mmCIF file of C-alpha atoms and ligand atoms in Angstrom:
data_model
loop_
_atom_site.group_PDB
_atom_site.id
_atom_site.type_symbol
_atom_site.label_atom_id
_atom_site.label_comp_id
_atom_site.label_asym_id
_atom_site.label_seq_id
_atom_site.Cartn_x
_atom_site.Cartn_y
_atom_site.Cartn_z
ATOM 1 C CA UNK I 11 -4.456 -17.405 13.767
ATOM 2 C CA UNK I 12 -1.191 -17.080 11.847
ATOM 3 C CA UNK I 13 2.361 -16.529 13.069
ATOM 4 C CA UNK I 14 2.117 -12.735 13.328
ATOM 5 C CA UNK I 15 -1.648 -12.141 13.363
ATOM 6 C CA UNK I 16 -3.800 -13.449 16.206
ATOM 7 C CA UNK I 17 -7.164 -13.019 14.440
ATOM 8 C CA UNK I 18 -9.567 -15.938 14.117
ATOM 9 C CA UNK I 19 -10.964 -16.999 10.765
ATOM 10 C CA UNK I 20 -13.608 -14.491 9.662
ATOM 11 C CA UNK I 21 -12.205 -11.640 11.793
ATOM 12 C CA UNK I 22 -10.556 -9.938 8.813
ATOM 13 C CA UNK I 23 -12.528 -8.444 5.904
ATOM 14 C CA UNK I 24 -11.976 -9.222 2.206
ATOM 15 C CA UNK I 25 -10.723 -5.655 1.742
ATOM 16 C CA UNK I 26 -7.805 -4.432 3.859
ATOM 17 C CA UNK I 27 -6.019 -1.103 4.084
ATOM 18 C CA UNK I 28 -2.308 -1.436 4.834
ATOM 19 C CA UNK I 29 -0.595 1.532 6.482
ATOM 20 C CA UNK I 30 3.025 0.998 7.526
ATOM 21 C CA UNK I 31 2.484 2.646 10.894
ATOM 22 C CA UNK I 32 0.225 0.701 13.309
ATOM 23 C CA UNK I 33 -0.843 3.983 14.954
ATOM 24 C CA UNK I 34 -2.049 5.152 11.579
ATOM 25 C CA UNK I 35 -4.081 1.937 11.388
ATOM 26 C CA UNK I 36 -5.700 2.892 14.696
ATOM 27 C CA UNK I 37 -6.290 6.460 13.499
ATOM 28 C CA UNK I 38 -7.971 5.250 10.271
ATOM 29 C CA UNK I 39 -10.144 2.788 12.220
ATOM 30 C CA UNK I 40 -11.236 5.452 14.731
ATOM 31 C CA UNK I 41 -11.790 8.184 12.170
ATOM 32 C CA UNK I 42 -13.400 6.276 9.281
ATOM 33 C CA UNK I 43 -14.754 2.884 10.342
ATOM 34 C CA UNK I 44 -17.952 2.113 12.178
ATOM 35 C CA UNK I 45 -17.962 -0.511 14.947
ATOM 36 C CA UNK I 46 -14.202 -1.009 14.617
ATOM 37 C CA UNK I 47 -12.774 -3.853 16.685
ATOM 38 C CA UNK I 48 -9.087 -4.579 17.232
ATOM 39 C CA UNK I 49 -8.138 -8.116 16.117
ATOM 40 C CA UNK I 50 -4.357 -7.946 16.386
ATOM 41 C CA UNK I 51 -1.902 -6.679 18.980
ATOM 42 C CA UNK I 52 0.968 -9.096 18.323
ATOM 43 C CA UNK I 53 4.224 -7.052 18.288
ATOM 44 C CA UNK I 54 2.057 -3.918 18.529
ATOM 45 C CA UNK I 55 1.193 -4.300 14.836
ATOM 46 C CA UNK I 56 -2.414 -3.247 15.310
ATOM 47 C CA UNK I 57 -5.210 -4.530 13.085
ATOM 48 C CA UNK I 58 -8.896 -3.504 13.141
ATOM 49 C CA UNK I 59 -12.082 -4.538 11.351
ATOM 50 C CA UNK I 60 -15.169 -2.360 11.004
ATOM 51 C CA UNK I 61 -17.420 -1.117 8.243
ATOM 52 C CA UNK I 62 -17.134 1.774 5.797
ATOM 53 C CA UNK I 63 -20.481 2.884 4.323
ATOM 54 C CA UNK I 64 -21.817 -0.498 5.452
ATOM 55 C CA UNK I 65 -19.058 -2.579 3.770
ATOM 56 C CA UNK I 66 -16.683 -4.609 5.995
ATOM 57 C CA UNK I 67 -13.117 -3.299 5.839
ATOM 58 C CA UNK I 68 -9.997 -4.064 7.853
ATOM 59 C CA UNK I 69 -6.932 -1.946 8.431
ATOM 60 C CA UNK I 70 -3.655 -3.630 9.329
ATOM 61 C CA UNK I 71 -0.251 -2.088 10.119
ATOM 62 C CA UNK I 72 2.624 -3.637 8.155
ATOM 63 C CA UNK I 73 5.739 -2.014 9.616
ATOM 64 C CA UNK I 74 8.403 -0.367 7.503
ATOM 65 C CA UNK I 75 10.169 -1.969 4.545
ATOM 66 C CA UNK I 76 9.406 -4.805 2.178
ATOM 67 C CA UNK I 77 10.411 -7.742 4.433
ATOM 68 C CA UNK I 78 8.017 -6.563 7.150
ATOM 69 C CA UNK I 79 5.162 -5.862 4.721
ATOM 70 C CA UNK I 80 5.843 -9.237 3.116
ATOM 71 C CA UNK I 81 5.082 -11.075 6.360
ATOM 72 C CA UNK I 82 1.734 -9.344 6.924
ATOM 73 C CA UNK I 83 0.594 -9.374 3.289
ATOM 74 C CA UNK I 84 1.480 -13.055 2.875
ATOM 75 C CA UNK I 85 -0.423 -14.028 6.021
ATOM 76 C CA UNK I 86 -3.436 -11.925 5.000
ATOM 77 C CA UNK I 87 -3.542 -13.459 1.505
ATOM 78 C CA UNK I 88 -2.639 -17.016 2.471
ATOM 79 C CA UNK I 89 -4.424 -17.555 5.792
ATOM 80 C CA UNK I 90 -7.212 -14.975 5.868
ATOM 81 C CA UNK I 91 -8.274 -14.994 2.196
ATOM 82 C CA UNK I 92 -7.902 -11.244 1.759
ATOM 83 C CA UNK I 93 -8.890 -10.241 -1.783
ATOM 84 C CA UNK I 94 -8.078 -6.535 -1.980
ATOM 85 C CA UNK I 95 -5.116 -4.896 -0.281
ATOM 86 C CA UNK I 96 -4.598 -1.155 -0.474
ATOM 87 C CA UNK I 97 -1.427 0.292 0.965
ATOM 88 C CA UNK I 98 -1.767 3.795 2.399
ATOM 89 C CA UNK I 99 1.559 5.382 3.124
ATOM 90 C CA UNK I 100 3.970 8.147 2.380
ATOM 91 C CA UNK I 101 6.605 8.692 -0.267
ATOM 92 C CA UNK I 102 9.388 11.109 -1.010
ATOM 93 C CA UNK I 103 8.846 12.999 -4.275
ATOM 94 C CA UNK I 104 11.741 12.595 -6.712
ATOM 95 C CA UNK I 105 11.063 15.550 -8.976
ATOM 96 C CA UNK I 106 11.478 19.168 -7.962
ATOM 97 C CA UNK I 107 7.832 19.839 -8.947
ATOM 98 C CA UNK I 108 6.494 17.071 -6.639
ATOM 99 C CA UNK I 109 4.366 18.886 -4.060
ATOM 100 C CA UNK I 110 4.156 18.065 -0.343
ATOM 101 C CA UNK I 111 0.776 16.480 0.646
ATOM 102 C CA UNK I 112 -0.046 15.619 -2.976
ATOM 103 C CA UNK I 113 -1.273 12.040 -3.503
ATOM 104 C CA UNK I 114 0.591 9.586 -5.746
ATOM 105 C CA UNK I 115 -1.328 6.517 -6.939
ATOM 106 C CA UNK I 116 1.320 3.934 -7.811
ATOM 107 C CA UNK I 117 0.614 2.278 -11.176
ATOM 108 C CA UNK I 118 3.783 0.223 -10.735
ATOM 109 C CA UNK I 119 6.741 -0.074 -8.407
ATOM 110 C CA UNK I 120 10.437 -0.380 -9.332
ATOM 111 C CA UNK I 121 12.751 -1.742 -6.676
ATOM 112 C CA UNK I 122 16.369 -2.208 -5.635
ATOM 113 C CA UNK I 123 15.366 -5.032 -3.295
ATOM 114 C CA UNK I 124 16.925 -8.486 -3.158
ATOM 115 C CA UNK I 125 13.374 -9.832 -2.691
ATOM 116 C CA UNK I 126 12.792 -9.618 -6.437
ATOM 117 C CA UNK I 127 16.110 -11.266 -7.354
ATOM 118 C CA UNK I 128 15.550 -13.995 -4.738
ATOM 119 C CA UNK I 129 12.286 -14.886 -6.446
ATOM 120 C CA UNK I 130 13.104 -14.280 -10.088
ATOM 121 C CA UNK I 131 16.873 -14.744 -10.372
ATOM 122 C CA UNK I 132 18.074 -13.394 -13.695
ATOM 123 C CA UNK I 133 14.500 -12.653 -14.811
ATOM 124 C CA UNK I 134 12.863 -9.288 -14.192
ATOM 125 C CA UNK I 135 9.323 -8.949 -12.903
ATOM 126 C CA UNK I 136 7.235 -5.779 -13.218
ATOM 127 C CA UNK I 137 5.164 -5.269 -10.035
ATOM 128 C CA UNK I 138 1.999 -3.433 -11.106
ATOM 129 C CA UNK I 139 -1.184 -2.211 -9.466
ATOM 130 C CA UNK I 140 -4.577 -3.795 -10.041
ATOM 131 C CA UNK I 141 -6.207 -1.728 -12.769
ATOM 132 C CA UNK I 142 -9.760 -1.819 -11.355
ATOM 133 C CA UNK I 143 -8.585 -0.607 -7.924
ATOM 134 C CA UNK I 144 -6.397 2.051 -9.509
ATOM 135 C CA UNK I 145 -9.245 3.311 -11.655
ATOM 136 C CA UNK I 146 -11.619 3.387 -8.668
ATOM 137 C CA UNK I 147 -9.082 5.405 -6.651
ATOM 138 C CA UNK I 148 -8.526 7.850 -9.496
ATOM 139 C CA UNK I 149 -12.278 8.369 -9.943
ATOM 140 C CA UNK I 150 -12.675 8.896 -6.186
ATOM 141 C CA UNK I 151 -9.878 11.500 -6.276
ATOM 142 C CA UNK I 152 -11.648 13.316 -9.103
ATOM 143 C CA UNK I 153 -14.981 13.186 -7.239
ATOM 144 C CA UNK I 154 -13.485 14.415 -3.962
ATOM 145 C CA UNK I 155 -11.224 17.037 -5.544
ATOM 146 C CA UNK I 156 -8.025 15.453 -4.191
ATOM 147 C CA UNK I 157 -4.993 16.467 -6.278
ATOM 148 C CA UNK I 158 -3.216 13.309 -7.363
ATOM 149 C CA UNK I 159 -0.783 11.896 -9.895
ATOM 150 C CA UNK I 160 -0.763 8.354 -11.248
ATOM 151 C CA UNK I 161 2.619 6.869 -12.095
ATOM 152 C CA UNK I 162 5.606 4.808 -11.081
ATOM 153 C CA UNK I 163 7.130 4.727 -7.636
ATOM 154 C CA UNK I 164 10.276 2.975 -6.434
ATOM 155 C CA UNK I 165 10.371 0.734 -3.368
ATOM 156 C CA UNK I 166 13.845 0.997 -1.892
ATOM 157 C CA UNK I 167 15.397 -1.011 0.916
ATOM 158 C CA UNK I 168 17.385 2.077 1.925
ATOM 159 C CA UNK I 169 15.808 5.099 3.571
ATOM 160 C CA UNK I 170 19.248 6.678 4.050
ATOM 161 C CA UNK I 171 20.698 6.081 0.613
ATOM 162 C CA UNK I 172 24.331 7.258 0.287
ATOM 163 C CA UNK I 173 24.379 6.209 -3.366
ATOM 164 C CA UNK I 174 21.417 8.415 -4.275
ATOM 165 C CA UNK I 175 19.890 5.739 -6.509
ATOM 166 C CA UNK I 176 16.786 7.896 -6.655
ATOM 167 C CA UNK I 177 18.493 10.182 -9.195
ATOM 168 C CA UNK I 178 18.484 7.426 -11.825
ATOM 169 C CA UNK I 179 14.862 6.511 -11.113
ATOM 170 C CA UNK I 180 13.898 10.208 -11.354
ATOM 171 C CA UNK I 181 15.536 10.372 -14.799
ATOM 172 C CA UNK I 182 13.167 7.610 -15.907
ATOM 173 C CA UNK I 183 10.051 9.423 -14.699
ATOM 174 C CA UNK I 184 9.563 7.672 -11.343
ATOM 175 C CA UNK I 185 7.456 10.013 -9.199
ATOM 176 C CA UNK I 186 8.315 8.944 -5.666
ATOM 177 C CA UNK I 187 10.362 6.673 -3.440
ATOM 178 C CA UNK I 188 9.007 4.590 -0.573
ATOM 179 C CA UNK I 189 9.777 1.161 0.877
ATOM 180 C CA UNK I 190 6.909 -1.336 0.470
ATOM 181 C CA UNK I 191 4.752 -1.282 -2.677
ATOM 182 C CA UNK I 192 6.826 -3.519 -4.995
ATOM 183 C CA UNK I 193 6.535 -6.439 -2.577
ATOM 184 C CA UNK I 194 2.798 -5.880 -2.115
ATOM 185 C CA UNK I 195 2.225 -5.909 -5.893
ATOM 186 C CA UNK I 196 4.431 -8.978 -6.327
ATOM 187 C CA UNK I 197 2.579 -10.912 -3.618
ATOM 188 C CA UNK I 198 -0.803 -9.902 -5.048
ATOM 189 C CA UNK I 199 0.327 -11.353 -8.392
ATOM 190 C CA UNK I 200 1.558 -14.512 -6.655
ATOM 191 C CA UNK I 201 -1.769 -15.070 -4.888
ATOM 192 C CA UNK I 202 -4.030 -13.762 -7.667
ATOM 193 C CA UNK I 203 -5.395 -10.894 -5.564
ATOM 194 C CA UNK I 204 -5.867 -7.151 -6.115
ATOM 195 C CA UNK I 205 -3.481 -4.551 -4.733
ATOM 196 C CA UNK I 206 -2.881 -0.824 -4.924
ATOM 197 C CA UNK I 207 -0.705 1.752 -3.162
ATOM 198 C CA UNK I 208 -1.911 5.291 -2.468
ATOM 199 C CA UNK I 209 0.878 7.476 -1.155
ATOM 200 C CA UNK I 210 0.977 10.984 0.242
ATOM 201 C CA UNK I 211 4.098 13.002 -0.485
ATOM 202 C CA UNK I 212 5.702 13.596 2.922
ATOM 203 C CA UNK I 213 8.991 14.987 1.658
ATOM 204 C CA UNK I 214 10.772 15.984 -1.489
ATOM 205 C CA UNK I 215 14.056 14.180 -1.948
ATOM 206 C CA UNK I 216 15.138 16.559 -4.721
ATOM 207 C CA UNK I 217 14.583 19.793 -2.746
ATOM 208 C CA UNK I 218 14.983 18.538 0.843
ATOM 209 C CA UNK I 219 11.553 19.866 1.956
ATOM 210 C CA UNK I 220 9.523 17.737 4.374
ATOM 211 C CA UNK I 221 6.620 17.741 6.832
ATOM 212 C CA UNK I 222 6.731 16.971 10.565
ATOM 213 C CA UNK I 223 6.398 13.623 12.377
ATOM 214 C CA UNK I 224 2.957 14.435 13.863
ATOM 215 C CA UNK I 225 1.444 15.186 10.464
ATOM 216 C CA UNK I 226 3.089 12.045 9.064
ATOM 217 C CA UNK I 227 1.231 10.009 11.685
ATOM 218 C CA UNK I 228 -2.230 11.499 11.315
ATOM 219 C CA UNK I 229 -2.279 13.965 8.448
ATOM 220 C CA UNK I 230 -3.092 11.741 5.526
ATOM 221 C CA UNK I 231 -6.823 11.402 5.700
ATOM 222 C CA UNK I 232 -7.355 12.249 2.020
ATOM 223 C CA UNK I 233 -5.338 9.193 0.931
ATOM 224 C CA UNK I 234 -7.111 6.990 3.483
ATOM 225 C CA UNK I 235 -10.460 8.144 2.150
ATOM 226 C CA UNK I 236 -9.426 7.331 -1.452
ATOM 227 C CA UNK I 237 -8.201 3.908 -0.311
ATOM 228 C CA UNK I 238 -11.515 3.170 1.427
ATOM 229 C CA UNK I 239 -13.511 4.326 -1.584
ATOM 230 C CA UNK I 240 -11.400 2.173 -3.952
ATOM 231 C CA UNK I 241 -11.418 -0.893 -1.691
ATOM 232 C CA UNK I 242 -15.207 -0.826 -1.319
ATOM 233 C CA UNK I 243 -16.151 0.354 -4.828
ATOM 234 C CA UNK I 244 -16.372 -2.966 -6.661
ATOM 235 C CA UNK I 245 -16.749 -6.653 -5.895
ATOM 236 C CA UNK I 246 -13.420 -8.514 -5.659
ATOM 237 C CA UNK I 247 -12.046 -9.726 -8.990
ATOM 238 C CA UNK I 248 -9.915 -12.486 -7.545
ATOM 239 C CA UNK I 249 -9.282 -15.508 -9.692
ATOM 240 C CA UNK I 250 -9.387 -17.649 -6.536
ATOM 241 C CA UNK I 251 -6.865 -19.096 -4.190
ATOM 242 C CA UNK I 252 -3.168 -19.777 -4.165
ATOM 243 C CA UNK I 253 -1.297 -18.792 -7.299
ATOM 244 C CA UNK I 254 -3.799 -18.735 -10.124
ATOM 245 C CA UNK I 255 -1.995 -15.747 -11.617
ATOM 246 C CA UNK I 256 -3.661 -12.356 -11.484
ATOM 247 C CA UNK I 257 -6.731 -11.888 -13.569
ATOM 248 C CA UNK I 258 -6.548 -9.270 -16.316
ATOM 249 C CA UNK I 259 -8.920 -6.347 -15.936
ATOM 250 C CA UNK I 260 -11.917 -6.551 -18.225
ATOM 251 C CA UNK I 261 -12.739 -3.425 -20.205
ATOM 252 C CA UNK I 262 -16.278 -2.868 -21.456
ATOM 253 C CA UNK I 263 -16.325 -1.519 -25.020
HETATM 254 N N1 HPA Z 330 12.542 7.444 1.200
HETATM 255 C C1 HPA Z 330 11.991 6.256 1.443
HETATM 256 N N2 HPA Z 330 10.773 6.141 1.926
HETATM 257 C C2 HPA Z 330 10.066 7.249 2.161
HETATM 258 C C3 HPA Z 330 10.581 8.495 1.927
HETATM 259 C C4 HPA Z 330 11.883 8.601 1.414
HETATM 260 O O1 HPA Z 330 12.399 9.683 1.179
HETATM 261 N N3 HPA Z 330 9.650 9.405 2.281
HETATM 262 C C5 HPA Z 330 8.587 8.710 2.710
HETATM 263 N N4 HPA Z 330 8.838 7.412 2.653
#
């Protein structure tokens, strides 16, 4: 039991999917997991554990924004020993050619958040995805015929951004804006765990197009499937417990 998660030790799997919306966590558990059991209802931030193709997997809501995700990801890494964390969420495309419902696999996440400056001061840290998870997700997308792009996203603290910071990110090739991935990648580095974000384009910031609230809640099964395939594809590559630094991916030659 931790401050925001009422699960007992052993209730949460090594691999966890992290949707922002707790109702999406319930949807993923009901649609994709076998024998799913709810382990958390604190603050309505639902968490479930079941199996996917026989492998234990959990799915935990994180809420919106980096401070909220930070609480859940820290507790999962620190108190429940979670090894692989895969965010499944939405993003706004930043380029006019970014298509609604397309999947963006975030190789790295820029941010405007004070969380990074609180930790690193005048230094800059580059929050990046775990390569093995990213590669597994990309291969699953190829196998399942899911159109996807791999590239940078930006995790902003502002959903309603009067300054339109996204324009500068777009100029530098950032594919999408969302609100959580940079903190997830930073925490994974801090705890020496594996993390990835798989995002479905729910709107296009450049053109103003978007999809409805109902589809946002339940319509992203392709990304959830890729996340489950990636999270269960390989054994965890964790270097161990608290702060060993993340382990570099090994490439066979
Ligand atoms: N901004 C921030 N987060 C988002 C957006 C957006 O436009 N779309 C989906 N998540």
